[in-house]
């Protein structure tokens, strides 16, 4: 009696499924839209995105430029790592400078020193000058309430604005990429990932990230329950005492508003264990600009922010 032929079974892991989805989305953008670009700051999410883009088109080069809206308030370690990766991969880096926009009178610096809201006008202006009609970004739904509302392919009108009540359906992962002249699409290939997924992927793929993501000693001070590093863009006010602590950064946005967290995690694997036990998102724990109001992010997104 013949033995039945056994066929090997393959069950993809959670990371493999997420990677496959993201690569499909990135390829879909390139196939359907004329002038795409990918947002790239040198932070962990944008590094994962660029790694996915490199895998999507290997062995060919990445077929679109990367765009950084530079507030001028950057962590030095992140900026130098951005330049290192761009040079290594041979991609074209387009920079929209907030400082340049201030100097030209396009935007006016706010009294508190934050430049986050100023990024919106600079982003829209840079996208228009370069005729980008699709911008891919590393936003994830688990980061913030407004980002959880947004579709993977997010339509923007001819003013670059987002209407949360007027979003296109994405049934069965079918994406509507149709845009008219002046309109654009924002695309979020890692929208379904979590912070833990990001670090799991970084560990699995051996992706390098700026050193400040890992535990290190830094001079800090406490403000509103958060630990801010002392540097040229963030100085203690009267009554705020500085001290040295072992910290790391969970996110690396505007250096004037981004806080660190106490941590001893010095590897991606150790960060995975740390993230798995936390109940506060990285933005909630470290981004001072999101504490302005519960609707702060949604308001900025309606104006054209990522």
Tab-separated table of C-alpha atoms in Angstrom:
chain	number	residue	atom	x	y	z
A	1	UNK	CA	0.000	0.000	0.000
A	2	UNK	CA	1.373	3.351	-1.046
A	3	UNK	CA	2.097	5.851	1.676
A	4	UNK	CA	0.390	9.233	1.221
A	5	UNK	CA	2.725	11.911	-0.022
A	6	UNK	CA	3.287	14.494	2.657
A	7	UNK	CA	3.646	18.096	1.616
A	8	UNK	CA	5.644	20.520	3.741
A	9	UNK	CA	3.600	23.159	5.443
A	10	UNK	CA	4.681	26.755	5.853
A	11	UNK	CA	3.170	29.109	8.374
A	12	UNK	CA	4.597	32.613	8.061
A	13	UNK	CA	5.397	34.429	11.278
A	14	UNK	CA	3.792	37.676	12.357
A	15	UNK	CA	6.874	39.609	11.216
A	16	UNK	CA	6.900	37.877	7.829
A	17	UNK	CA	3.256	38.782	7.275
A	18	UNK	CA	3.870	42.413	8.243
A	19	UNK	CA	6.955	42.589	6.033
A	20	UNK	CA	5.075	41.106	3.077
A	21	UNK	CA	2.205	43.572	3.498
A	22	UNK	CA	4.550	46.571	3.738
A	23	UNK	CA	6.581	45.540	0.689
A	24	UNK	CA	3.369	45.052	-1.317
A	25	UNK	CA	2.195	48.555	-0.337
A	26	UNK	CA	5.530	50.181	-1.263
A	27	UNK	CA	5.529	48.439	-4.651
A	28	UNK	CA	1.903	49.480	-5.194
A	29	UNK	CA	2.829	53.126	-4.620
A	30	UNK	CA	5.645	52.977	-7.163
A	31	UNK	CA	3.461	51.165	-9.693
A	32	UNK	CA	0.444	53.471	-9.421
A	33	UNK	CA	1.749	56.973	-8.630
A	34	UNK	CA	4.045	59.115	-10.729
A	35	UNK	CA	6.147	61.022	-8.194
A	36	UNK	CA	6.476	59.160	-4.895
A	37	UNK	CA	8.914	59.889	-2.084
A	38	UNK	CA	9.560	58.367	1.319
A	39	UNK	CA	9.802	60.394	4.514
A	40	UNK	CA	13.157	59.710	6.175
A	41	UNK	CA	14.494	61.271	9.362
A	42	UNK	CA	16.973	58.627	10.529
A	43	UNK	CA	14.592	57.470	13.285
A	44	UNK	CA	13.807	53.791	13.909
A	45	UNK	CA	10.516	53.695	11.970
A	46	UNK	CA	11.933	55.445	8.908
A	47	UNK	CA	14.986	53.155	9.013
A	48	UNK	CA	12.701	50.114	8.976
A	49	UNK	CA	10.764	51.682	6.085
A	50	UNK	CA	13.926	52.281	4.063
A	51	UNK	CA	15.093	48.722	4.784
A	52	UNK	CA	11.745	47.426	3.486
A	53	UNK	CA	12.056	49.597	0.377
A	54	UNK	CA	15.543	48.223	-0.303
A	55	UNK	CA	14.190	44.652	-0.032
A	56	UNK	CA	11.182	45.514	-2.212
A	57	UNK	CA	13.331	46.464	-5.210
A	58	UNK	CA	16.556	44.490	-4.682
A	59	UNK	CA	18.874	44.057	-6.448
A	60	UNK	CA	17.887	47.350	-8.117
A	61	UNK	CA	18.305	50.646	-6.267
A	62	UNK	CA	15.418	52.317	-4.453
A	63	UNK	CA	13.517	54.090	-7.261
A	64	UNK	CA	12.411	57.216	-5.398
A	65	UNK	CA	13.960	59.982	-3.273
A	66	UNK	CA	13.726	60.263	0.505
A	67	UNK	CA	12.441	63.446	2.122
A	68	UNK	CA	13.373	64.904	5.487
A	69	UNK	CA	11.584	67.942	6.906
A	70	UNK	CA	14.394	69.314	9.039
A	71	UNK	CA	13.264	71.388	12.017
A	72	UNK	CA	16.820	72.489	12.729
A	73	UNK	CA	16.325	71.042	16.217
A	74	UNK	CA	17.845	67.625	15.626
A	75	UNK	CA	19.682	65.161	17.791
A	76	UNK	CA	23.207	65.170	16.349
A	77	UNK	CA	23.454	61.376	16.525
A	78	UNK	CA	20.298	60.970	14.426
A	79	UNK	CA	21.280	63.507	11.772
A	80	UNK	CA	24.710	61.948	11.244
A	81	UNK	CA	23.154	58.475	11.042
A	82	UNK	CA	20.647	59.751	8.458
A	83	UNK	CA	23.481	60.956	6.248
A	84	UNK	CA	25.424	57.726	6.690
A	85	UNK	CA	22.480	55.551	5.574
A	86	UNK	CA	21.624	57.798	2.616
A	87	UNK	CA	25.220	57.611	1.367
A	88	UNK	CA	25.448	53.841	1.875
A	89	UNK	CA	22.226	53.136	-0.050
A	90	UNK	CA	22.860	55.756	-2.720
A	91	UNK	CA	19.423	57.343	-2.473
A	92	UNK	CA	18.596	60.952	-3.281
A	93	UNK	CA	17.922	62.978	-0.111
A	94	UNK	CA	15.599	65.992	-0.389
A	95	UNK	CA	15.607	68.274	2.660
A	96	UNK	CA	12.907	70.793	3.515
A	97	UNK	CA	14.407	73.199	6.042
A	98	UNK	CA	12.268	74.889	8.681
A	99	UNK	CA	15.132	77.277	9.465
A	100	UNK	CA	15.310	78.289	5.818
A	101	UNK	CA	11.523	78.840	5.809
A	102	UNK	CA	11.845	81.074	8.887
A	103	UNK	CA	14.651	83.049	7.239
A	104	UNK	CA	12.521	83.535	4.083
A	105	UNK	CA	9.486	84.629	6.101
A	106	UNK	CA	7.421	81.631	4.986
A	107	UNK	CA	6.724	80.705	8.622
A	108	UNK	CA	7.135	82.506	11.940
A	109	UNK	CA	8.824	80.869	14.906
A	110	UNK	CA	6.500	80.325	17.853
A	111	UNK	CA	7.230	81.877	21.290
A	112	UNK	CA	7.692	78.511	23.032
A	113	UNK	CA	10.476	77.481	20.655
A	114	UNK	CA	8.711	74.401	19.250
A	115	UNK	CA	9.005	73.980	15.506
A	116	UNK	CA	6.683	70.996	15.136
A	117	UNK	CA	3.721	72.978	13.812
A	118	UNK	CA	6.061	74.824	11.429
A	119	UNK	CA	6.886	71.527	9.712
A	120	UNK	CA	3.431	71.401	8.108
A	121	UNK	CA	3.895	74.455	5.864
A	122	UNK	CA	7.441	73.382	4.989
A	123	UNK	CA	6.289	69.852	4.128
A	124	UNK	CA	3.520	71.121	1.839
A	125	UNK	CA	5.848	73.655	0.215
A	126	UNK	CA	8.616	71.084	-0.389
A	127	UNK	CA	6.186	68.480	-1.751
A	128	UNK	CA	4.734	71.058	-4.153
A	129	UNK	CA	8.157	72.236	-5.388
A	130	UNK	CA	9.193	68.640	-6.117
A	131	UNK	CA	5.759	67.650	-7.510
A	132	UNK	CA	5.502	64.710	-5.095
A	133	UNK	CA	2.006	63.227	-5.352
A	134	UNK	CA	2.613	60.356	-2.929
A	135	UNK	CA	4.504	60.529	0.345
A	136	UNK	CA	5.214	57.349	2.310
A	137	UNK	CA	5.629	57.739	6.050
A	138	UNK	CA	6.394	55.551	9.046
A	139	UNK	CA	3.342	56.455	11.150
A	140	UNK	CA	1.785	53.531	13.041
A	141	UNK	CA	-1.740	53.150	14.393
A	142	UNK	CA	-0.553	52.223	17.891
A	143	UNK	CA	1.259	55.532	18.352
A	144	UNK	CA	-1.638	57.948	18.736
A	145	UNK	CA	-5.450	58.201	18.446
A	146	UNK	CA	-5.503	60.308	15.271
A	147	UNK	CA	-3.092	57.958	13.530
A	148	UNK	CA	-5.336	55.040	14.454
A	149	UNK	CA	-8.150	56.712	12.477
A	150	UNK	CA	-6.224	57.049	9.252
A	151	UNK	CA	-6.276	54.602	6.351
A	152	UNK	CA	-3.098	53.130	4.858
A	153	UNK	CA	-3.667	55.162	1.667
A	154	UNK	CA	-4.775	58.543	2.988
A	155	UNK	CA	-6.186	61.024	0.466
A	156	UNK	CA	-5.181	64.692	0.763
A	157	UNK	CA	-6.951	67.496	-1.078
A	158	UNK	CA	-5.278	70.150	-3.229
A	159	UNK	CA	-4.446	72.119	-0.047
A	160	UNK	CA	-2.675	69.063	1.423
A	161	UNK	CA	-5.344	68.711	4.102
A	162	UNK	CA	-6.870	65.572	5.591
A	163	UNK	CA	-10.587	65.129	6.287
A	164	UNK	CA	-11.071	62.270	8.796
A	165	UNK	CA	-14.768	62.037	7.830
A	166	UNK	CA	-13.997	61.597	4.130
A	167	UNK	CA	-11.752	58.558	3.811
A	168	UNK	CA	-11.665	55.955	1.096
A	169	UNK	CA	-12.647	52.346	1.891
A	170	UNK	CA	-9.898	49.716	1.874
A	171	UNK	CA	-11.884	46.485	1.693
A	172	UNK	CA	-9.766	43.348	1.109
A	173	UNK	CA	-6.642	45.524	1.041
A	174	UNK	CA	-7.679	47.145	-2.234
A	175	UNK	CA	-6.259	50.653	-2.392
A	176	UNK	CA	-7.673	53.604	-4.341
A	177	UNK	CA	-4.693	55.587	-5.653
A	178	UNK	CA	-6.610	57.954	-7.933
A	179	UNK	CA	-5.650	61.616	-7.566
A	180	UNK	CA	-6.381	64.696	-9.635
A	181	UNK	CA	-3.921	67.491	-10.342
A	182	UNK	CA	-2.868	69.098	-7.053
A	183	UNK	CA	-4.170	66.258	-4.890
A	184	UNK	CA	-1.920	63.707	-3.233
A	185	UNK	CA	-1.798	60.516	-1.218
A	186	UNK	CA	-0.067	59.870	2.088
A	187	UNK	CA	0.819	56.192	2.489
A	188	UNK	CA	1.616	54.302	5.685
A	189	UNK	CA	3.136	50.877	4.872
A	190	UNK	CA	3.829	50.027	8.533
A	191	UNK	CA	0.507	51.326	9.849
A	192	UNK	CA	-0.378	47.877	11.245
A	193	UNK	CA	2.943	47.433	13.067
A	194	UNK	CA	3.449	48.085	16.765
A	195	UNK	CA	6.507	49.420	18.559
A	196	UNK	CA	7.264	45.838	19.612
A	197	UNK	CA	7.012	44.683	15.990
A	198	UNK	CA	9.476	47.411	14.970
A	199	UNK	CA	12.059	46.330	17.517
A	200	UNK	CA	11.496	42.650	16.764
A	201	UNK	CA	12.156	43.381	13.089
A	202	UNK	CA	15.231	45.479	13.894
A	203	UNK	CA	16.594	42.552	15.929
A	204	UNK	CA	15.703	39.931	13.297
A	205	UNK	CA	17.103	41.905	10.345
A	206	UNK	CA	20.108	43.385	12.143
A	207	UNK	CA	19.079	46.947	11.251
A	208	UNK	CA	21.322	49.616	12.732
A	209	UNK	CA	19.770	52.575	14.565
A	210	UNK	CA	21.219	55.742	16.134
A	211	UNK	CA	22.992	55.112	19.436
A	212	UNK	CA	20.581	57.221	21.508
A	213	UNK	CA	17.903	54.523	21.145
A	214	UNK	CA	20.025	52.391	23.482
A	215	UNK	CA	20.752	52.989	27.177
A	216	UNK	CA	23.472	55.540	27.866
A	217	UNK	CA	24.333	58.098	30.521
A	218	UNK	CA	23.113	61.611	29.831
A	219	UNK	CA	22.703	64.876	31.704
A	220	UNK	CA	18.953	65.396	32.118
A	221	UNK	CA	16.363	67.419	34.020
A	222	UNK	CA	12.746	66.684	34.879
A	223	UNK	CA	9.836	68.685	33.440
A	224	UNK	CA	6.156	67.702	33.537
A	225	UNK	CA	7.095	64.215	34.678
A	226	UNK	CA	9.471	63.637	31.736
A	227	UNK	CA	13.278	63.541	31.521
A	228	UNK	CA	14.738	65.946	28.973
A	229	UNK	CA	18.344	65.827	27.876
A	230	UNK	CA	20.452	68.962	28.263
A	231	UNK	CA	21.649	70.247	24.871
A	232	UNK	CA	21.587	73.434	22.810
A	233	UNK	CA	17.893	73.077	21.949
A	234	UNK	CA	16.657	72.159	25.422
A	235	UNK	CA	17.875	73.919	28.537
A	236	UNK	CA	16.572	73.725	32.132
A	237	UNK	CA	14.509	76.621	33.396
A	238	UNK	CA	14.897	78.315	36.756
A	239	UNK	CA	14.376	75.751	39.513
A	240	UNK	CA	14.946	72.711	37.282
A	241	UNK	CA	17.939	70.756	38.587
A	242	UNK	CA	20.138	68.743	36.239
A	243	UNK	CA	21.555	65.319	37.039
A	244	UNK	CA	23.098	62.374	35.216
A	245	UNK	CA	20.932	59.303	34.661
A	246	UNK	CA	20.932	56.162	32.512
A	247	UNK	CA	18.335	56.756	29.819
A	248	UNK	CA	17.423	55.979	26.241
A	249	UNK	CA	15.110	57.583	23.670
A	250	UNK	CA	12.023	55.722	22.480
A	251	UNK	CA	11.409	58.253	19.713
A	252	UNK	CA	13.614	60.971	18.233
A	253	UNK	CA	11.481	63.889	17.075
A	254	UNK	CA	12.102	67.595	17.615
A	255	UNK	CA	14.957	67.639	20.148
A	256	UNK	CA	13.457	70.623	21.970
A	257	UNK	CA	10.356	68.607	22.917
A	258	UNK	CA	11.418	64.958	22.969
A	259	UNK	CA	12.177	63.355	26.308
A	260	UNK	CA	14.122	60.252	27.281
A	261	UNK	CA	13.067	57.383	29.542
A	262	UNK	CA	15.011	55.647	32.288
A	263	UNK	CA	16.300	52.370	30.889
A	264	UNK	CA	19.146	49.875	31.029
A	265	UNK	CA	18.215	48.265	27.681
A	266	UNK	CA	21.389	48.219	25.602
A	267	UNK	CA	20.333	45.844	22.795
A	268	UNK	CA	17.315	45.445	20.525
A	269	UNK	CA	16.388	42.234	22.365
A	270	UNK	CA	16.463	44.001	25.738
A	271	UNK	CA	14.330	46.820	24.316
A	272	UNK	CA	11.814	44.226	23.089
A	273	UNK	CA	11.421	42.941	26.664
A	274	UNK	CA	11.079	46.494	27.962
A	275	UNK	CA	8.480	47.513	25.365
A	276	UNK	CA	6.458	44.333	25.944
A	277	UNK	CA	5.919	45.303	29.587
A	278	UNK	CA	5.101	49.001	29.144
A	279	UNK	CA	1.578	50.398	28.943
A	280	UNK	CA	2.449	53.868	27.611
A	281	UNK	CA	3.109	54.543	23.923
A	282	UNK	CA	6.400	56.125	22.962
A	283	UNK	CA	4.701	59.402	21.991
A	284	UNK	CA	2.679	59.510	25.200
A	285	UNK	CA	5.762	58.886	27.294
A	286	UNK	CA	8.219	61.198	25.562
A	287	UNK	CA	6.634	63.806	23.272
A	288	UNK	CA	5.875	67.092	24.994
A	289	UNK	CA	4.026	68.468	21.959
A	290	UNK	CA	1.335	65.774	22.237
A	291	UNK	CA	0.458	66.945	25.732
A	292	UNK	CA	-0.907	70.269	24.492
A	293	UNK	CA	-4.345	68.682	24.051
A	294	UNK	CA	-5.863	65.301	23.253
A	295	UNK	CA	-6.619	66.547	19.739
A	296	UNK	CA	-3.162	68.064	19.111
A	297	UNK	CA	-2.074	65.466	16.557
A	298	UNK	CA	-5.418	65.354	14.756
A	299	UNK	CA	-5.437	69.150	14.422
A	300	UNK	CA	-1.976	69.089	12.859
A	301	UNK	CA	-2.914	66.263	10.502
A	302	UNK	CA	-5.958	68.191	9.271
A	303	UNK	CA	-3.609	71.061	8.417
A	304	UNK	CA	-1.368	68.771	6.379
A	305	UNK	CA	1.054	67.304	8.919
A	306	UNK	CA	2.100	63.669	8.672
